Every structure is written in C-alpha cells, then in structure tokens.
Amino acid sequence: MASLASLATSLLLASSVSANTISFNIARNAGAESAQLERRQLSLSTAPLLKRAGTVNAQLTNAEVEGLYFANVSVGTPGQNLALQIDTGSSDVWVPASTASLCSNAKEGGCPNGAFTSGKSKTFDIVEQNGFNISYVDGTGSTGDYFQDTFSIGGASLNNFQMGLATDTTIGTGIMGIGYNTSEANLDTTDGGNGTEYPNLPLAMVNAGAINSAAYSLWLNDLQATSGSILFGGVDTDKYTGDLISVKVYPDSQGGQTTSFTVAFTSLSATSSSGTDQLTPANYAEAAILDSGTTITLLPDDVATAVFEELGATVSQELGAVVVPCSLAENTGYLTYGFGGTGGPQIKVQVSQLVLPLTLTNGRTPTYTNGETACQLGVQAADGLPVLFGDTFLRSAYVVYDLENNRIALAQTDFNSTSSNVVSFASLGAPIPSATTAANEDQVTQTATGIPKVETSGTATGSAAATYNPTATGFSAASGFAATSTSTSTSSSKKSAAGSGPEPFAWSRVVVAGVSLALAGVGGGVFALL
Ligand SMILES: *[C@@H]1O[C@H](CO)[C@@H](O)[C@H](O)[C@H]1NC(C)=O
Ligand SMILES: *[C@@H]1O[C@H](CO)[C@@H](O)[C@H](O)[C@H]1NC(C)=O
Ligand SMILES: *[C@@H]1O[C@H](CO)[C@@H](O)[C@H](O)[C@H]1NC(C)=O
Ligand SMILES: *[C@@H]1O[C@H](CO)[C@@H](O)[C@H](O)[C@H]1NC(C)=O
Ligand SMILES: *[C@@H]1O[C@H](CO)[C@@H](O)[C@H](O)[C@H]1NC(C)=O
C-alpha cells in the first residue's frame, strides 16, 4: 500500500533534482483483445491528470482497437487533442492529418482518436515535404511530411518537436513510437528517407530538460485491470516485486547498430500443480524483441509448439488463431520466461493472462462441439516473423528501457499496485536506478546471424532452437496443464491431455463470412507494428 513515507520520499526526490521524470498512467478496457478480430470504435476511459513538483503524470488509455495502449497528447498552438498508440517497436511519433482520406471515411473506421489540422496551428513548421514514410510488419503504414510543432503530453510540453504528418494512411490512429532513434523511418533510404537522424521523443525530453536520460519504464498491469503507467526518466520501485535485473540489448547482426529492444531469451518452463516442465533445452538462447505495439507473443516455432501441447491449445487455420477452451483462464499454472542466462531475470506469466476472448466480426464466439467457448491463446508461433514479446508477456513484467546504455531491466510486475516510489535516473547515461546486472549474461554472445547463443565449453554451436525436440526432454502433454485443469468443463481439454487433441469446432456456428473477415482482421490486429 502507498505509505505516506514513500510518497514523501518521491516528492523530496522530485524537488531535489532539476530534471527527473514524466509519468503517464495507462488505462485499458477489459476485453480489449476481443477487438483483435473486430475493429470497432475506441472508447477512452476517464482518468485524472496529475502534476506534482518536478514530475508530470498523465493518463494512457488502452483502447479497444487491437487491445493496445494509448496516450492523450496535444499537438500545435492552440493544442489539438489526440490519443496516440504507445509503441516501443518503432521510433517516430506521427499524427493523422485531418485531410487524410481515411479520416473522412467512417466506413473504414475514420480517425476515431483525432486528426491534426496543420493550418490551425500557429507554431506549425514543415521539416521535410513528403519526407515521412513508415510501414509496419503487418503491412499497414503512413506517408506524408515531417513537421515540427509543440507537443504536449501530461502537462510536459516540447517546442519544435519533430513528428510525421500522415496525409495518406491505412491506420486511423497516430502512433507514438518511442524506440531507438536509429530506427526512425527517415533513415530507411529505400523508401525515400534522407538519412538524417533527429531527436525522437525520449531524446527530445532529455534535450528539453524534462528527464535526465533517454529511458522509461512501462507497467501495463494485468488483463483485468484498467490502469497502468509509463514513466519517462525513472523507475517506480513500488510497481514490481523481487529484484529488478538488467540484461543487454543486442545490436543488429548486420551493421552492428542497436535498432530494436532485442534481448536474449534463454529459458521457458511451465508449472502446474503436477510440477514443472522445461520447454527449452539447456544453454538455450534466442533473440526476442520486446514490443508493446504487438498484442500477443510470438515464440520460436518449436517452443510455441511445446507451449501449445502443454496448454492443450490448437492452431486453427480457419480462425487464424491459436485456440484454447476459455475455461483455461481458471487454471492456476504459469509459464516462467528467463533472460540473459542463469541468474538473469525470470518472469512468471500466469496462464490466466494468456487467455484472450475470441470474437468474430459477426459478433459471435466460436465454440467447441461440446459447447465450450473457445478463446484465443496469447502466444503464437513466429512462423517467419521475428520473435516478439508483446503485451501478453509485457503485462506480467515491469520493464525499464534504457536507450542510453542499451540495457533492459525486468522484474515481476506488481499487479494493481496503488503506491508509488519514483527514483529518477541520476544523469545522462547513469545506470538504471535500483537495478542489478544479470550475473552470467556475458556467457550469452551474439552470433553472426544476430541470434544470441550461450557460450559453454565446446557445446551449443549454432541455434539451439533449430535442433531442439521438445519431446526428447521428457516433456509430455499428460503432465501439462490440460490434465490438471481446475475448470469445471474439461471434457475437451481432458481429451487433449490424453493425446487426441481438443474436439473440432462446431463449424455450423461459425458463419463463413465472419471467418474470412476475421482472417482479414488478423493481419492488422495480431501482428501489429514491429
Ligand atoms: C483523453 O481525452 C479524452 C478526450 O479529450 C477524454 O475524454 C479522456 O478522459 C482522456 N483520457 C485520459 C485517460 O486522460
Ligand atoms: C514508401 O516506401 C515504400 C517502400 O518501403 C514505397 O514502396 C512507397 O512508394 C513509398 N511511398 C511514398 C509515398 O514515398
Ligand atoms: C533531410 O532531413 C532534414 C531533417 O530531417 C531536413 O532539414 C533536410 O532539409 C532534408 N534534406 C533533404 C535534402 O531533403
Ligand atoms: C540518437 O541517440 C543516441 C543515443 O541516445 C544519442 O547519443 C544521439 O545524440 C541521438 N541523435 C540525435 C540526433 O538525437
Ligand atoms: C487487479 O484488478 C482487477 C480489477 O479490479 C482484478 O480483476 C484483478 O483480479 C486484479 N489482479 C490481481 C492480480 O489482483
């Protein structure tokens, strides 16, 4: 609970340093993930705007579109209000232009979170006409101009901040990319960028003296909760339990630049009432990108297969989703993800955090033939895409992104924490406050292919994953979650535990038009935004 002492400490801290932190609370709607297969109008939740000495708190909203996290911002003079999606997987802030054809096309969803009218801002300035062109892994994108204008978020205001103005876009909501400046869209010369790096949001906050170092902490809170927060320039030690441990961010295999939040994912196990199964072999290491702009988690294919067997999940080509009985949400088991080798951070993700509603575009919910409702599992196989740890992982972790030192610190999140103890980065490039370093991370090295591997005495060459056979480790579905499900309606999952797999869907209840629309929705919803 919030002690008066901890509040007093953070107030003291806040006023004893010239620049420190900017915090935005996040609100999210329950059941947001159902919108993965169903685009619909956003509804923003109300939350207070707080400002206290030296720190700035505002609200982020988790909107229904794709279950992602949103921030209220204002752009221009006088300020025009927009909500932008928070994305650690990209590096430009852009807003839809009110002249973009999508914004006047309500049938296509319009621009429900606001659009920017440059002619109404007294401080608008073009940086580069037609210089903005961004595309995301799901095939969506925006093009237009780079411009500078006043940008305000939670009471903090940046003058002449560079953004993209999307005069042509397939995404109706602007995006607040907060990744490395090395990933700015204009550095991609293949699409007409001129290669000039500019200070993006974390750096502009440093330049403005609002924070000390280009770093922020993200606390998304749990699937049922309606609030979380992003804190620029500091760590809130009341938002996690156990130790906050940092690991390396790996540079790209080619070019050697650090462009994404790539960490070494080094172990995964599954624990149920019947015990723990190791789902990765010894000395495992795989590159994984932490990406708040992706709603689910994409695991290496063989590891994903082991998780599916463990949880009694089936891959439905027809639905374009991995499905589980919704009763799995009552299971008390969990997955444990490890990073940075032995002694690195370990994050437990409760199975209940992985069971997402599955709603077809026609509003129906698919069911198994025994009548049990089908849900979507928040884990899929990467299947050619990068390994991405999205919101179904990130919600369970408190994650500090340090862009100056190329480090990520992780701790087990403290769901629903209501107290706060903010510690700011002491200075530019100072280490992550309150964090220790993973003890054996130096054993995890990067290979020529960019995939980290664990250095051991003469073993484990190449990608461990490529040769790993989950069944060879003694893993069996019978010891998995399905067999020990605590749910009351287990007939299909029990069958899965016995090896026959869940019963097929009652296809008569799935309208064909709904299914194909659902598949169309998957491209934009599940594999959102690298
Ligand atoms: C965001 O802005 C909208 C519209 O201006 C407002 O209704 C909503 O309460 C705000 N949300 C938060 C979380 O501040
Ligand atoms: C944007 O970049 C893509 C390639 O990434 C290119 O095909 C497209 O023509 C570019 N669009 C504009 C308007 O420059
Ligand atoms: C390149 O971009 C910078 C800022 O991003 C802009 O000032 C400059 O005019 C651009 N140069 C060219 C040749 O387009
Ligand atoms: C890009 O980021 C690096 C690391 O934070 C920083 O040192 C550099 O000054 C940045 N470049 C610009 C143009 O802001
Ligand atoms: C957090 O709060 C939500 C909503 O009040 C609740 O449904 C959920 O169970 C809570 N989570 C934990 C871990 O206590």
Coordinates of C-alpha atoms in Angstrom, one line a residue, residues 189-438:
T189 CA 16.6 5.3 -47.6
T190 CA 14.8 2.5 -49.5
D191 CA 11.6 4.5 -49.1
G192 CA 12.9 7.9 -49.9
G193 CA 14.3 8.8 -46.4
N194 CA 17.2 11.3 -46.5
G195 CA 19.1 9.6 -43.7
T196 CA 19.1 12.5 -41.1
E197 CA 18.7 11.3 -37.6
Y198 CA 16.5 13.6 -35.4
P199 CA 15.9 13.6 -31.6
N200 CA 12.7 11.5 -31.2
L201 CA 10.5 11.6 -28.1
P202 CA 12.9 10.1 -25.4
L203 CA 15.7 12.3 -26.6
A204 CA 13.6 15.4 -27.1
M205 CA 12.5 15.0 -23.5
V206 CA 16.2 14.9 -22.4
N207 CA 17.0 17.9 -24.6
A208 CA 14.1 19.8 -23.1
G209 CA 15.4 19.0 -19.6
A210 CA 12.2 17.1 -18.7
I211 CA 14.2 13.9 -17.9
N212 CA 17.8 13.2 -17.3
S213 CA 18.4 10.2 -19.5
A214 CA 16.7 8.6 -22.5
A215 CA 14.9 5.9 -20.6
Y216 CA 11.5 4.9 -19.5
S217 CA 9.6 2.2 -17.5
L218 CA 6.5 0.5 -18.7
W219 CA 3.9 -1.0 -16.3
L220 CA 1.0 -2.4 -18.3
N221 CA -0.8 -4.1 -15.3
D222 CA -3.0 -7.2 -15.7
L223 CA -5.5 -8.3 -18.2
Q224 CA -8.5 -7.4 -16.0
A225 CA -7.1 -4.1 -14.8
T226 CA -7.9 -0.7 -16.2
S227 CA -4.8 1.1 -15.4
G228 CA -1.0 1.0 -15.9
S229 CA 1.7 3.6 -16.5
I230 CA 4.7 4.7 -18.5
L231 CA 7.3 6.6 -16.6
F232 CA 9.9 8.6 -18.6
G233 CA 13.3 9.1 -16.9
G234 CA 12.8 6.9 -13.9
V235 CA 11.8 3.7 -12.2
D236 CA 8.9 3.2 -9.8
T237 CA 10.1 0.6 -7.3
D238 CA 6.6 0.1 -6.0
K239 CA 5.4 -1.4 -9.3
Y240 CA 7.3 -4.6 -9.1
T241 CA 8.2 -7.4 -6.7
G242 CA 11.6 -9.1 -6.2
D243 CA 14.7 -7.9 -8.0
L244 CA 14.9 -5.6 -11.0
I245 CA 17.7 -7.2 -13.1
S246 CA 19.1 -5.7 -16.3
V247 CA 20.2 -7.5 -19.4
K248 CA 22.0 -6.4 -22.6
V249 CA 20.1 -5.1 -25.6
Y250 CA 21.8 -6.7 -28.7
P251 CA 22.8 -4.8 -31.8
D252 CA 21.7 -5.9 -35.2
S253 CA 23.7 -8.7 -36.8
Q254 CA 24.4 -6.5 -39.8
G255 CA 25.7 -3.0 -39.3
G256 CA 26.2 -3.5 -35.6
Q257 CA 23.8 -0.7 -34.7
T258 CA 21.2 -1.1 -31.9
T259 CA 17.8 -0.5 -33.5
S260 CA 15.3 -2.6 -31.5
F261 CA 14.8 -3.8 -28.0
T262 CA 16.4 -7.2 -28.7
V263 CA 17.2 -9.3 -25.6
A264 CA 18.4 -12.9 -25.1
F265 CA 15.5 -15.1 -24.2
T266 CA 17.2 -18.0 -22.5
S267 CA 14.6 -20.3 -20.9
L268 CA 11.0 -21.2 -20.7
S269 CA 9.3 -23.6 -18.3
A270 CA 5.7 -24.4 -17.5
T271 CA 4.5 -25.0 -14.0
S272 CA 1.2 -26.6 -13.0
S273 CA 0.0 -28.4 -9.9
S274 CA 1.7 -31.5 -11.2
G275 CA 5.1 -30.0 -11.4
T276 CA 7.4 -28.0 -13.8
D277 CA 8.2 -28.9 -17.4
Q278 CA 11.3 -27.3 -19.0
L279 CA 10.2 -26.3 -22.5
T280 CA 13.6 -25.1 -23.7
P281 CA 16.9 -27.2 -23.6
A282 CA 19.9 -26.3 -21.5
N283 CA 22.1 -23.5 -22.9
Y284 CA 19.3 -22.1 -24.9
A285 CA 19.4 -18.5 -26.3
E286 CA 17.2 -16.8 -28.8
A287 CA 16.8 -13.2 -29.8
A288 CA 13.5 -11.7 -28.7
I289 CA 12.2 -8.2 -29.3
L290 CA 10.1 -6.5 -26.6
D291 CA 7.3 -4.7 -28.4
S292 CA 4.4 -3.0 -26.7
G293 CA 2.9 -2.4 -30.1
T294 CA 2.1 -6.2 -30.5
T295 CA -0.7 -7.6 -28.5
I296 CA 0.4 -11.2 -28.3
T297 CA 3.7 -13.0 -28.0
L298 CA 5.4 -14.7 -31.0
L299 CA 7.6 -17.5 -29.8
P300 CA 10.2 -19.6 -31.8
D301 CA 8.1 -22.2 -33.6
D302 CA 9.4 -25.3 -31.6
V303 CA 9.0 -23.5 -28.3
A304 CA 5.5 -22.4 -29.3
T305 CA 4.6 -26.0 -30.2
A306 CA 5.7 -27.1 -26.7
V307 CA 3.6 -24.4 -25.1
F308 CA 0.6 -25.4 -27.2
E309 CA 0.9 -29.1 -26.1
E310 CA 1.4 -28.0 -22.6
L311 CA -1.8 -25.9 -22.5
G312 CA -3.9 -28.1 -24.8
A313 CA -4.1 -25.4 -27.5
T314 CA -4.8 -26.0 -31.2
V315 CA -3.9 -23.9 -34.2
S316 CA -7.0 -23.0 -36.1
Q317 CA -6.1 -22.1 -39.7
E318 CA -9.7 -21.1 -40.2
L319 CA -9.8 -18.6 -37.4
G320 CA -6.2 -17.6 -37.9
A321 CA -5.6 -18.0 -34.2
V322 CA -4.4 -20.5 -31.6
V323 CA -7.4 -21.6 -29.6
V324 CA -8.0 -22.9 -26.1
P325 CA -11.1 -23.6 -24.1
C326 CA -11.9 -20.3 -22.3
S327 CA -12.0 -22.3 -19.0
L328 CA -8.2 -22.4 -19.2
A329 CA -8.4 -18.9 -17.7
E330 CA -9.2 -20.5 -14.4
N331 CA -6.0 -22.6 -14.4
T332 CA -3.5 -21.6 -11.7
G333 CA -0.4 -22.6 -13.6
Y334 CA 2.1 -20.3 -15.1
L335 CA 5.0 -20.0 -17.6
T336 CA 8.4 -18.8 -16.5
Y337 CA 10.4 -16.8 -19.0
G338 CA 14.2 -16.4 -18.4
F339 CA 16.5 -13.8 -19.9
G340 CA 20.3 -13.2 -20.0
G341 CA 21.2 -16.8 -18.9
T342 CA 21.5 -18.3 -15.4
G343 CA 20.8 -15.7 -12.8
G344 CA 19.1 -13.4 -15.2
P345 CA 15.6 -12.0 -14.7
Q346 CA 12.7 -14.6 -14.6
I347 CA 9.2 -13.5 -15.3
K348 CA 6.2 -15.6 -14.4
V349 CA 3.2 -15.3 -16.7
Q350 CA 0.0 -16.8 -15.2
V351 CA -1.9 -18.9 -17.7
S352 CA -4.9 -16.7 -16.9
Q353 CA -3.1 -13.8 -18.6
L354 CA -2.8 -15.8 -21.8
V355 CA -6.5 -16.5 -22.4
L356 CA -8.0 -13.8 -24.6
P357 CA -11.5 -13.5 -25.8
L358 CA -12.1 -14.5 -29.4
T359 CA -14.9 -12.7 -31.1
L360 CA -15.7 -13.0 -34.8
T361 CA -16.5 -9.9 -36.8
N362 CA -20.1 -11.0 -36.9
G363 CA -20.1 -10.7 -33.1
R364 CA -20.2 -14.5 -32.5
T365 CA -17.9 -16.5 -30.4
P366 CA -16.7 -19.9 -31.7
T367 CA -17.4 -22.9 -29.6
Y368 CA -16.1 -26.5 -29.4
T369 CA -18.6 -29.2 -30.3
N370 CA -19.2 -29.9 -26.6
G371 CA -20.5 -26.4 -26.3
E372 CA -17.5 -25.0 -24.5
T373 CA -16.5 -21.5 -25.6
A374 CA -13.2 -21.1 -27.5
C375 CA -10.7 -18.4 -26.6
Q376 CA -7.5 -17.2 -28.2
L377 CA -4.2 -18.1 -26.7
G378 CA -2.0 -15.0 -26.3
V379 CA 1.0 -16.9 -27.7
Q380 CA 1.6 -17.9 -31.4
A381 CA 4.5 -19.4 -33.4
A382 CA 6.6 -16.7 -35.0
D383 CA 6.5 -18.6 -38.3
G384 CA 8.9 -16.5 -40.2
L385 CA 8.2 -13.2 -38.3
P386 CA 10.7 -12.0 -35.6
V387 CA 10.3 -13.4 -32.1
L388 CA 8.2 -10.7 -30.5
F389 CA 7.3 -10.4 -26.8
G390 CA 4.1 -8.4 -26.9
D391 CA 1.6 -7.4 -24.3
T392 CA 0.7 -10.9 -23.2
F393 CA 4.2 -11.1 -21.9
L394 CA 4.8 -7.4 -21.1
R395 CA 1.8 -7.1 -18.8
S396 CA 3.5 -9.6 -16.3
A397 CA 6.7 -7.7 -16.2
Y398 CA 7.9 -4.3 -15.1
V399 CA 10.2 -3.3 -17.9
V400 CA 12.8 -0.5 -17.9
Y401 CA 14.1 0.5 -21.3
D402 CA 17.5 2.3 -21.1
L403 CA 18.3 3.7 -24.6
E404 CA 21.5 5.4 -23.5
N405 CA 23.1 2.3 -22.1
N406 CA 21.4 -0.3 -24.3
R407 CA 20.0 -2.2 -21.4
I408 CA 16.6 -3.6 -20.4
A409 CA 15.8 -4.3 -16.8
L410 CA 13.0 -6.7 -15.9
A411 CA 11.2 -7.6 -12.7
Q412 CA 8.0 -9.4 -11.8
T413 CA 5.2 -6.8 -12.0
D414 CA 3.1 -6.0 -9.0
F415 CA -0.4 -6.1 -10.4
N416 CA -2.8 -3.5 -9.2
S417 CA -0.1 -1.7 -7.2
T418 CA -1.6 1.6 -6.0
S419 CA 1.5 3.1 -4.3
S420 CA 4.4 4.8 -6.0
N421 CA 8.1 5.3 -5.2
V422 CA 9.7 7.0 -8.2
V423 CA 13.5 7.1 -8.5
S424 CA 14.9 9.1 -11.4
F425 CA 18.0 8.4 -13.5
A426 CA 20.7 10.5 -11.8
S427 CA 22.2 11.9 -15.0
L428 CA 22.5 11.3 -18.7
G429 CA 23.9 7.7 -19.1
A430 CA 23.6 6.9 -15.4
P431 CA 22.8 3.2 -14.8
I432 CA 19.2 2.1 -14.3
P433 CA 18.3 3.0 -10.7
S434 CA 17.6 0.1 -8.3
A435 CA 18.7 -2.5 -10.8
T436 CA 21.4 -5.1 -10.7
T437 CA 23.1 -6.8 -13.7
A438 CA 22.4 -10.3 -14.8

